Short mmCIF file of C-alpha atoms in Angstrom, two decimals:
data_model
loop_
_atom_site.label_atom_id
_atom_site.label_comp_id
_atom_site.label_asym_id
_atom_site.label_seq_id
_atom_site.Cartn_x
_atom_site.Cartn_y
_atom_site.Cartn_z
CA MET A 1 -27.60 -226.26 84.15
CA ASN A 2 -31.18 -226.59 82.73
CA ARG A 3 -33.21 -223.54 81.86
CA ILE A 4 -35.37 -223.71 84.88
CA LYS A 5 -32.28 -223.89 87.32
CA VAL A 6 -31.12 -220.97 85.39
CA LYS A 7 -33.92 -218.86 85.92
CA LEU A 8 -34.19 -219.60 89.79
CA ALA A 9 -30.57 -218.87 90.28
CA TRP A 10 -31.00 -215.78 88.31
CA GLY A 11 -33.96 -214.83 90.12
CA ILE A 12 -32.03 -215.25 93.62
CA ILE A 13 -29.18 -212.87 92.22
CA LEU A 14 -31.62 -210.18 91.19
CA ALA A 15 -33.89 -210.34 94.37
CA ILE A 16 -30.72 -209.59 96.35
CA GLY A 17 -29.30 -206.95 93.86
CA ILE A 18 -30.12 -203.33 94.12
CA LEU A 19 -32.46 -202.67 90.97
CA CYS A 20 -32.64 -198.81 90.84
CA GLY A 21 -32.29 -195.41 92.73
CA VAL A 22 -35.77 -194.62 92.05
CA PRO A 23 -38.70 -196.75 93.74
CA ALA A 24 -41.89 -197.82 92.01
CA SER A 25 -44.56 -195.28 92.93
CA LYS A 26 -48.49 -194.08 91.94
CA ALA A 27 -48.89 -193.41 88.54
CA GLY A 28 -48.87 -189.72 87.90
CA SER A 29 -46.68 -188.94 91.01
CA PRO A 30 -43.41 -191.15 90.75
CA GLU A 31 -41.01 -190.80 93.63
CA GLY A 32 -37.86 -189.16 92.96
CA ILE A 33 -38.66 -187.78 89.65
CA ARG A 34 -38.77 -184.56 88.66
CA GLN A 35 -40.47 -183.12 85.29
CA LYS A 36 -39.83 -180.08 83.21
CA VAL A 37 -42.04 -178.90 80.64
CA ILE A 38 -41.22 -176.90 77.55
CA LYS A 39 -44.16 -175.58 75.85
CA LEU A 40 -43.67 -175.73 72.06
CA GLU A 41 -44.76 -173.44 69.23
CA ILE A 42 -45.51 -176.17 66.67
CA PRO A 43 -48.38 -178.41 66.09
CA GLY A 44 -48.22 -181.86 67.71
CA PRO A 45 -48.02 -185.17 65.98
CA GLN A 46 -50.75 -186.33 64.34
CA ASP A 47 -49.31 -189.57 63.11
CA SER A 48 -45.94 -191.48 63.53
CA ALA A 49 -43.82 -188.73 61.48
CA GLY A 50 -40.95 -186.93 62.89
CA GLY A 51 -38.84 -187.21 66.12
CA VAL A 52 -36.80 -185.64 68.90
CA ILE A 53 -33.10 -185.31 69.21
CA ALA A 54 -30.59 -183.62 71.56
CA ALA A 55 -27.52 -181.65 70.54
CA ASP A 56 -25.63 -178.31 71.76
CA VAL A 57 -26.86 -176.07 68.96
CA ASN A 58 -25.79 -172.73 70.63
CA ASP A 59 -22.39 -173.86 71.81
CA ASP A 60 -22.74 -173.21 75.47
CA GLY A 61 -22.33 -176.82 77.00
CA ALA A 62 -25.66 -177.64 77.44
CA MET A 63 -27.70 -180.25 75.22
CA ASP A 64 -30.67 -178.49 73.38
CA PHE A 65 -33.69 -179.91 71.81
CA LEU A 66 -34.50 -180.33 68.33
CA VAL A 67 -38.41 -181.49 67.52
CA THR A 68 -39.48 -182.35 63.98
CA VAL A 69 -43.07 -182.88 62.78
CA PRO A 70 -44.31 -182.81 59.08
CA GLY A 71 -43.77 -179.10 58.21
CA HIS A 72 -41.91 -178.02 61.27
CA LEU A 73 -38.47 -178.21 62.73
CA ALA A 74 -38.31 -176.71 65.98
CA VAL A 75 -35.00 -175.74 68.06
CA TYR A 76 -35.47 -175.01 72.00
CA SER A 77 -32.71 -174.51 74.43
CA ASN A 78 -31.89 -176.42 77.24
CA GLU A 79 -33.74 -174.03 79.67
CA GLY A 80 -36.86 -174.23 77.17
CA LYS A 81 -36.45 -170.90 75.45
CA LYS A 82 -37.25 -170.97 71.73
CA LEU A 83 -34.08 -170.70 69.40
CA TRP A 84 -35.72 -170.54 66.34
CA ILE A 85 -38.31 -172.44 64.15
CA HIS A 86 -38.38 -173.41 60.48
CA LYS A 87 -41.73 -174.02 58.51
CA THR A 88 -40.57 -176.21 55.91
CA ASP A 89 -41.23 -179.27 53.89
CA ILE A 90 -38.72 -181.11 56.07
CA VAL A 91 -38.49 -184.96 55.05
CA VAL A 92 -40.21 -187.10 57.92
CA GLY A 93 -42.57 -189.65 57.27
CA CYS A 94 -44.23 -192.77 58.68
CA GLN A 95 -44.04 -196.55 57.24
CA SER A 96 -40.71 -196.13 55.64
CA GLU A 97 -41.55 -199.34 53.18
CA SER A 98 -44.31 -197.31 51.63
CA GLN A 99 -43.37 -193.70 52.15
CA GLY A 100 -39.46 -193.88 52.29
CA LEU A 101 -37.03 -192.92 55.02
CA PRO A 102 -36.64 -192.07 57.82
CA GLY A 103 -39.60 -194.11 59.00
CA HIS A 104 -41.60 -194.20 62.05
CA ASN A 105 -40.47 -191.51 64.77
CA GLY A 106 -37.49 -190.82 62.57
CA PRO A 107 -36.25 -187.21 63.49
CA GLY A 108 -34.83 -186.47 59.89
CA VAL A 109 -32.51 -183.68 61.56
CA ALA A 110 -29.03 -183.89 62.59
CA ALA A 111 -26.69 -181.43 64.28
CA SER A 112 -22.80 -181.18 64.73
CA ASP A 113 -19.91 -178.94 63.71
CA VAL A 114 -19.94 -180.03 60.16
CA ASP A 115 -17.51 -177.36 58.74
CA GLY A 116 -14.98 -177.29 61.30
CA ASP A 117 -15.75 -173.61 62.49
CA GLY A 118 -16.04 -174.48 65.85
CA ARG A 119 -19.78 -173.62 66.09
CA CYS A 120 -22.77 -176.49 65.61
CA GLU A 121 -24.74 -176.74 62.60
CA VAL A 122 -28.01 -178.19 61.90
CA VAL A 123 -28.56 -180.54 58.85
CA PHE A 124 -31.75 -181.73 57.21
CA LEU A 125 -33.30 -182.29 53.74
CA THR A 126 -36.56 -181.04 52.29
CA LYS A 127 -38.62 -182.97 49.76
CA ASP A 128 -36.96 -181.41 46.78
CA SER A 129 -33.86 -183.21 47.54
CA THR A 130 -31.97 -180.18 48.84
CA VAL A 131 -29.54 -180.67 51.79
CA HIS A 132 -29.99 -177.61 54.18
CA ILE A 133 -27.10 -176.76 56.43
CA VAL A 134 -27.86 -173.91 59.24
CA ASP A 135 -26.40 -172.14 61.77
CA GLY A 136 -27.25 -174.01 65.16
CA ARG A 137 -27.69 -170.69 67.33
CA THR A 138 -29.92 -168.93 64.78
CA GLY A 139 -31.29 -171.17 62.02
CA ARG A 140 -29.71 -168.75 59.32
CA GLU A 141 -28.73 -170.99 56.25
CA LYS A 142 -24.82 -171.59 55.60
CA TYR A 143 -24.72 -173.96 52.91
CA LYS A 144 -27.30 -176.00 50.70
CA ALA A 145 -26.83 -178.20 47.94
CA LYS A 146 -29.11 -180.44 45.49
CA PRO A 147 -26.96 -183.61 44.65
CA GLY A 148 -27.96 -185.67 41.99
CA LEU A 149 -30.47 -188.49 42.48
CA PRO A 150 -29.66 -192.19 41.20
CA LYS A 151 -31.54 -193.73 38.85
CA GLY A 152 -34.86 -195.37 40.26
CA VAL A 153 -34.97 -193.06 43.49
CA THR A 154 -37.88 -190.17 43.99
CA ARG A 155 -35.66 -188.15 46.38
CA TRP A 156 -33.21 -188.27 49.26
CA GLU A 157 -34.75 -189.49 52.47
CA LEU A 158 -31.71 -189.26 54.81
CA ALA A 159 -28.57 -186.98 55.41
CA MET A 160 -26.39 -188.37 58.09
CA PRO A 161 -23.13 -186.24 59.13
CA CYS A 162 -20.29 -188.58 59.61
CA ASP A 163 -16.46 -189.32 59.55
CA LEU A 164 -15.48 -191.46 56.70
CA ARG A 165 -12.05 -190.13 55.96
CA GLY A 166 -10.71 -189.88 59.73
CA THR A 167 -10.83 -186.18 59.80
CA GLY A 168 -11.85 -186.31 63.69
CA GLY A 169 -15.12 -184.51 63.17
CA GLU A 170 -18.40 -185.04 61.03
CA ARG A 171 -17.04 -183.28 57.91
CA ASP A 172 -18.81 -185.89 55.45
CA ILE A 173 -22.27 -186.74 54.85
CA LEU A 174 -24.09 -190.00 53.70
CA LEU A 175 -27.29 -189.51 51.80
CA GLN A 176 -29.57 -192.68 51.68
CA ALA A 177 -32.62 -193.42 49.68
CA THR A 178 -35.21 -196.07 48.98
CA ASN A 179 -36.32 -197.50 45.57
CA ALA A 180 -39.08 -195.52 44.28
CA LYS A 181 -41.37 -198.35 43.39
CA GLY A 182 -42.42 -201.81 45.15
CA TYR A 183 -41.37 -202.42 48.90
CA ARG A 184 -39.15 -199.69 49.42
CA MET A 185 -35.48 -200.36 51.09
CA GLY A 186 -32.67 -197.76 51.43
CA LYS A 187 -30.26 -199.51 49.21
CA TYR A 188 -28.88 -196.24 47.89
CA LEU A 189 -25.97 -194.70 49.37
CA THR A 190 -23.91 -191.59 48.41
CA ALA A 191 -21.17 -190.28 50.56
CA TYR A 192 -19.97 -186.57 50.28
CA ASN A 193 -17.26 -184.67 51.76
CA ILE A 194 -19.57 -181.80 53.00
CA LYS A 195 -17.71 -178.74 51.65
CA GLN A 196 -17.29 -180.46 48.22
CA MET A 197 -21.01 -181.22 48.26
CA ALA A 198 -21.70 -177.66 49.00
CA ALA A 199 -19.30 -176.65 46.12
CA GLY A 200 -21.20 -178.89 43.68
CA GLY A 201 -18.24 -181.25 43.56
CA LYS A 202 -18.20 -185.03 42.91
CA PRO A 203 -19.24 -187.73 45.59
CA LEU A 204 -16.78 -189.74 47.60
CA TRP A 205 -18.50 -192.94 46.66
CA GLN A 206 -22.00 -194.26 45.80
CA THR A 207 -23.53 -197.84 45.86
CA ASP A 208 -26.94 -199.25 45.05
CA GLU A 209 -26.04 -202.66 46.85
CA PHE A 210 -26.35 -201.56 50.44
CA LEU A 211 -29.04 -203.97 52.18
CA SER A 212 -30.73 -201.97 54.78
CA CYS A 213 -32.80 -203.15 57.53
CA ALA A 214 -36.58 -203.23 56.16
CA HIS A 215 -37.77 -200.57 58.37
CA ASN A 216 -34.61 -198.46 59.05
CA GLY A 217 -32.23 -196.07 57.78
CA ALA A 218 -28.72 -196.87 57.94
CA ARG A 219 -26.80 -196.89 61.36
CA ILE A 220 -23.37 -195.34 61.78
CA ALA A 221 -20.61 -196.42 63.96
CA ASP A 222 -17.01 -196.73 64.31
CA LEU A 223 -16.84 -200.64 64.78
CA ASN A 224 -13.08 -201.17 64.60
CA GLY A 225 -11.87 -198.17 66.32
CA ASP A 226 -9.83 -196.64 63.42
CA GLY A 227 -11.52 -193.31 63.54
CA LYS A 228 -13.69 -193.80 60.56
CA ASP A 229 -17.39 -195.00 60.41
CA GLU A 230 -18.77 -197.99 59.14
CA ILE A 231 -22.33 -198.32 57.71
CA LEU A 232 -24.59 -200.70 59.22
CA GLY A 233 -27.25 -202.64 58.29
CA ALA A 234 -27.90 -206.40 57.15
CA THR A 235 -24.74 -205.59 55.02
CA LEU A 236 -21.74 -203.83 56.86
CA PHE A 237 -20.18 -201.41 54.41
CA SER A 238 -16.63 -199.72 55.04
CA ALA A 239 -15.94 -196.03 55.34
CA ASP A 240 -14.99 -196.17 51.67
CA GLY A 241 -18.24 -197.86 50.38
CA LYS A 242 -16.62 -201.28 49.95
CA LEU A 243 -18.87 -204.52 51.51
CA ILE A 244 -17.23 -205.81 54.61
CA THR A 245 -19.52 -208.56 55.31
CA LYS A 246 -23.40 -209.43 55.71
CA ALA A 247 -25.77 -211.10 58.12
CA VAL A 248 -26.95 -214.93 57.23
CA GLY A 249 -30.36 -215.17 56.16
CA THR A 250 -30.41 -212.10 54.45
CA ARG A 251 -33.28 -213.35 51.91
CA TRP A 252 -35.59 -212.56 54.98
CA HIS A 253 -35.55 -208.98 56.46
CA MET A 254 -34.42 -207.40 59.43
CA ASP A 255 -36.73 -205.45 61.68
CA SER A 256 -34.25 -203.69 63.72
CA VAL A 257 -30.25 -203.12 64.03
CA PHE A 258 -28.01 -202.21 67.37
CA VAL A 259 -24.39 -201.84 68.32
CA ALA A 260 -22.75 -202.57 71.52
CA ASP A 261 -19.51 -204.32 72.62
CA VAL A 262 -21.45 -207.44 73.22
CA ARG A 263 -18.50 -209.62 72.98
CA PRO A 264 -15.36 -207.92 74.54
CA ASP A 265 -13.32 -211.07 73.72
CA ILE A 266 -13.54 -210.18 70.11
CA ALA A 267 -11.86 -207.05 68.89
CA GLY A 268 -14.37 -204.18 68.24
CA LEU A 269 -18.09 -203.64 68.22
CA GLU A 270 -20.63 -205.81 67.20
CA VAL A 271 -23.91 -205.46 65.51
CA VAL A 272 -26.91 -206.82 66.79
CA LEU A 273 -29.97 -207.76 64.13
CA LEU A 274 -33.60 -208.79 64.61
CA GLU A 275 -34.59 -210.83 61.85
CA GLU A 276 -38.45 -211.25 60.76
CA GLY A 277 -39.45 -214.47 58.71
CA ALA A 278 -36.78 -217.09 60.20
CA ASN A 279 -37.44 -215.04 63.69
CA GLN A 280 -33.89 -215.16 64.55
CA VAL A 281 -31.50 -212.73 66.68
CA GLN A 282 -28.06 -212.71 65.38
CA LEU A 283 -24.57 -211.09 66.33
CA LEU A 284 -22.47 -209.64 63.51
CA GLY A 285 -19.04 -208.50 63.68
CA MET A 286 -16.39 -207.03 61.39
CA GLY A 287 -15.12 -210.54 60.60
CA GLY A 288 -18.77 -211.97 59.89
CA PRO A 289 -21.67 -213.63 61.70
CA ILE A 290 -20.74 -214.85 65.38
CA TRP A 291 -23.96 -216.66 66.32
CA ARG A 292 -27.61 -216.90 65.20
CA VAL A 293 -30.07 -218.08 67.46
CA HIS A 294 -34.09 -218.01 68.17
CA CYS A 295 -36.79 -218.46 71.00
CA ARG A 296 -38.70 -221.13 69.51
CA LYS A 297 -38.95 -219.14 66.27
CA GLN A 298 -40.93 -216.56 67.91
CA GLU A 299 -40.26 -213.18 66.04
CA PRO A 300 -38.18 -210.78 68.34
CA GLN A 301 -39.14 -207.36 66.47
CA ASN A 302 -37.89 -204.92 68.97
CA ALA A 303 -35.12 -205.28 71.61
CA ALA A 304 -32.96 -203.53 74.34
CA LEU A 305 -29.34 -204.11 74.94
CA GLY A 306 -27.62 -203.40 78.10
CA ARG A 307 -25.75 -204.36 81.35
CA PHE A 308 -28.93 -205.47 82.77
CA LYS A 309 -27.34 -207.97 85.68
CA ALA A 310 -26.32 -206.26 88.74
CA GLY A 311 -22.73 -206.55 89.52
CA SER A 312 -21.97 -208.18 85.98
CA GLU A 313 -20.60 -206.14 82.80
CA GLU A 314 -22.25 -208.50 80.51
CA ILE A 315 -24.52 -207.29 77.84
CA PHE A 316 -27.83 -208.85 77.59
CA ILE A 317 -30.32 -208.81 74.66
CA TRP A 318 -33.93 -208.39 75.59
CA CYS A 319 -36.41 -209.29 72.66
CA ARG A 320 -40.17 -207.84 73.02
CA SER A 321 -41.55 -210.14 71.04
CA ARG A 322 -44.13 -209.49 68.01
CA TYR A 323 -47.53 -210.36 69.89
CA SER A 324 -49.87 -207.69 69.25
CA VAL A 325 -51.68 -208.24 72.87
CA HIS A 326 -49.84 -210.31 75.69
CA GLN A 327 -46.37 -209.98 74.89
CA LYS A 328 -43.95 -212.69 75.99
CA PRO A 329 -40.28 -211.33 76.19
CA PHE A 330 -37.34 -213.25 76.12
CA VAL A 331 -33.56 -212.53 76.80
CA PHE A 332 -30.19 -213.67 75.29
CA ASN A 333 -26.99 -213.53 76.94
CA SER A 334 -23.93 -212.31 75.13
CA ASN A 335 -23.06 -215.98 73.86
CA GLY A 336 -26.54 -216.20 72.52
CA GLU A 337 -28.19 -218.52 74.99
CA MET A 338 -31.68 -217.85 75.84
CA ILE A 339 -31.87 -217.49 79.42
CA PHE A 340 -35.17 -215.78 80.70
CA GLU A 341 -38.64 -215.82 79.17
CA TYR A 342 -41.62 -214.30 80.85
CA LYS A 343 -45.19 -212.96 80.24
CA MET A 344 -45.75 -209.13 80.04
CA ASP A 345 -48.99 -209.72 81.37
CA ASP A 346 -47.51 -211.19 84.83
CA VAL A 347 -45.07 -208.00 85.51
CA ALA A 348 -46.96 -204.90 84.14
CA PRO A 349 -48.74 -202.74 86.85
CA GLN A 350 -52.51 -202.88 86.95
CA GLY A 351 -54.38 -200.84 84.08
CA TRP A 352 -51.12 -201.22 82.04
CA THR A 353 -52.24 -202.01 78.29
CA ALA A 354 -52.43 -205.54 77.39
CA SER A 355 -50.41 -204.60 74.12
CA GLY A 356 -47.38 -204.40 76.23
CA VAL A 357 -44.74 -201.91 75.70
CA GLU A 358 -42.98 -200.41 72.57
CA ILE A 359 -40.43 -197.78 71.58
CA ILE A 360 -37.78 -199.10 73.93
CA TYR A 361 -34.75 -197.66 75.04
CA CYS A 362 -31.68 -198.85 77.06
CA ILE A 363 -31.43 -196.19 79.90
CA ASP A 364 -28.51 -195.33 82.44
CA TRP A 365 -30.97 -194.07 84.91
CA THR A 366 -29.49 -194.68 88.23
CA GLY A 367 -25.98 -194.12 87.95
CA GLN A 368 -25.19 -197.65 88.93
CA ARG A 369 -23.50 -200.03 86.24
CA GLN A 370 -26.63 -201.93 86.05
CA GLN A 371 -29.01 -200.22 83.31
CA LEU A 372 -32.66 -200.37 82.85
CA ALA A 373 -35.28 -200.24 79.96
CA CYS A 374 -37.50 -197.44 79.20
CA ALA A 375 -40.59 -197.89 77.26
CA THR A 376 -44.10 -196.75 76.23
CA GLU A 377 -47.47 -198.36 76.53
CA ARG A 378 -47.92 -200.06 73.11
CA HIS A 379 -50.27 -198.94 70.43
CA THR A 380 -51.42 -195.93 72.15
CA SER A 381 -50.03 -192.47 73.29
CA GLY A 382 -49.92 -193.54 76.99
CA ASP A 383 -47.73 -194.16 79.88
CA VAL A 384 -44.01 -194.61 80.05
CA CYS A 385 -42.11 -196.76 82.30
CA LEU A 386 -38.75 -197.85 83.64
CA PHE A 387 -38.40 -201.65 84.15
CA GLU A 388 -35.63 -204.42 84.71
CA PRO A 389 -35.41 -206.34 81.50
CA LEU A 390 -34.31 -209.71 82.57
CA MET A 391 -37.18 -210.67 84.97
CA GLY A 392 -39.48 -207.87 83.85
CA LYS A 393 -39.69 -205.93 86.99
CA PHE A 394 -41.63 -202.25 86.45
CA VAL A 395 -39.74 -199.79 88.94
CA ALA A 396 -41.47 -196.56 88.07
CA ARG A 397 -44.75 -195.81 85.80
CA ILE A 398 -45.01 -191.98 84.59
CA GLN A 399 -48.59 -191.31 83.85
CA GLU A 400 -48.40 -189.63 80.45
CA LYS A 401 -49.85 -189.05 76.79
CA ALA A 402 -46.23 -190.17 75.33
CA ASP A 403 -46.32 -189.34 71.37
CA ARG A 404 -42.60 -189.56 71.32
CA LEU A 405 -40.00 -190.99 73.78
CA TYR A 406 -36.43 -189.97 73.51
CA VAL A 407 -33.76 -191.00 76.22
CA ALA A 408 -30.56 -189.16 76.39
CA ASP A 409 -28.28 -187.44 78.91
CA VAL A 410 -29.35 -183.84 78.69
CA TYR A 411 -28.70 -182.21 82.11
CA GLY A 412 -25.14 -182.64 82.46
CA ASP A 413 -24.36 -185.44 85.37
CA TRP A 414 -23.90 -188.11 82.70
CA ARG A 415 -27.21 -190.05 83.70
CA GLU A 416 -29.88 -190.22 81.07
CA GLU A 417 -33.32 -188.18 81.05
CA ILE A 418 -36.64 -189.57 79.62
CA ILE A 419 -38.09 -186.97 77.07
CA VAL A 420 -41.37 -187.31 76.12
CA LEU A 421 -43.37 -185.61 73.41
CA ASN A 422 -47.22 -184.88 74.38
CA GLY A 423 -48.76 -183.07 71.76
CA SER A 424 -46.97 -179.59 71.55
CA GLU A 425 -45.46 -180.16 75.00
CA LEU A 426 -41.39 -181.50 75.52
CA ARG A 427 -41.63 -183.12 78.80
CA ILE A 428 -38.31 -184.05 80.40
CA TYR A 429 -37.92 -186.53 83.20
CA GLU A 430 -34.88 -186.27 85.91
CA ASN A 431 -33.89 -188.53 88.36
CA THR A 432 -33.50 -186.49 91.51
CA ALA A 433 -31.84 -189.17 93.70
CA LYS A 434 -28.09 -188.56 94.50
CA ASN A 435 -25.79 -189.80 91.61
CA PRO A 436 -23.64 -192.67 92.99
CA ARG A 437 -20.83 -191.79 90.53
CA PRO A 438 -20.92 -188.12 89.93
CA LYS A 439 -17.19 -187.86 88.34
CA TYR A 440 -18.52 -190.43 85.47
CA LYS A 441 -17.65 -189.00 81.99
CA ARG A 442 -20.56 -187.96 80.01
CA LEU A 443 -22.11 -190.40 77.30
CA TRP A 444 -21.93 -187.56 74.72
CA THR A 445 -17.95 -188.04 74.69
CA ASP A 446 -18.65 -191.49 72.88
CA ARG A 447 -18.87 -190.89 69.33
CA ASN A 448 -20.76 -194.05 68.62
CA TYR A 449 -23.40 -192.75 71.42
CA ARG A 450 -23.74 -189.39 69.52
CA ARG A 451 -24.48 -191.39 66.26
CA MET A 452 -26.77 -193.73 68.03
CA LYS A 453 -28.79 -190.52 69.35
CA GLN A 454 -29.26 -188.87 66.07
CA TYR A 455 -29.82 -191.83 63.44
CA TYR A 456 -32.61 -193.64 64.69
CA ASN A 457 -36.18 -194.62 64.56
CA TYR A 458 -39.10 -196.69 66.24
CA TYR A 459 -37.39 -199.93 65.31
CA SER A 460 -33.76 -199.10 65.94
CA PRO A 461 -33.81 -196.44 68.89
#
């Protein structure tokens, strides 16, 4: 079937499919969407430094909110009550290749039970390379450590609790840093048992040969299901710090990295990489490269991965394209076949910026198996939208001034909410339509979901 016939066939399928439980509506007054506002006692963002994560820091079963901007870490309960605020020189920043990690919108904070006492801790770095581990409920410091730095490094830039020894919890920590001179890439990794690090002990392993994505920190996921986390970038490293495989074309650099079960016929999860220079999209597994494709050598730059077709379990890869204005998205299926392309100008609502969309998340919004994408207006603190990636149909538009966007299940019915940082206000948008699958397990039960919702930035949400 040629490309035109494929587009026509899919268009018919999508036209008769149920797109969403929330209808499109007037800007600023979306039908079926409820807004909750939390006023924060910290400054709003002045640039792209800092971000948002959700975690149950006070151990009451509800997801709370952690917000970072330069000089501040603020923690608020699910109901909007201030739990604590630290005024501290937390490591957050803008462009990673010039300033170091965590890069644009990188939150620079993590939260989990890292010492096995049954209570949540919050973990972050300060610019003197000190790792701080504080009580999630109170912010009171429990442990701190200042691990030694590799030669050629200014400071530690990311601290990521993980499970490298198969303990069943986040009892280990991965530290990452970029080279101090030149184009900065996160090639330095050091792994510790957290308690041994706090006691001044030796690392589990260290390397300066990790090839990270160009604008991102390492991502962490258990690709093969053995209970231990792998470390992901343009190279894949094992839990014990050994090179597993690497992407094709690593003389170029990778803009973004994503994890999903793109090919269920292949054991384990796969890694999707977006390549700048050769302008390719590639799928990488534990056994090596699976496919590498392009759409007329257009740069993909950002992506969303998800089940975007009604009635199908297939994972699709939607690529935004790099064009500063008049974006031209394109979509690959799980076999690397380019099946859709369109112009964002043709599908965006009236008044939407010609620059298109950015900060793009796949979102479980409706409760159906079919997922949507959520994004902001590009190159501005502007509106937020829900759209159907395959054909580009906008489903809802929220009038906003979105300085940050985050998507996560924070209200407990397993569907995801839209979380917007607007200056010093955190605004949470919830789907009020009836959940068609209310007994579906919460997404947080998936360890890889937990990893993805903490260790992210603008390029790899």
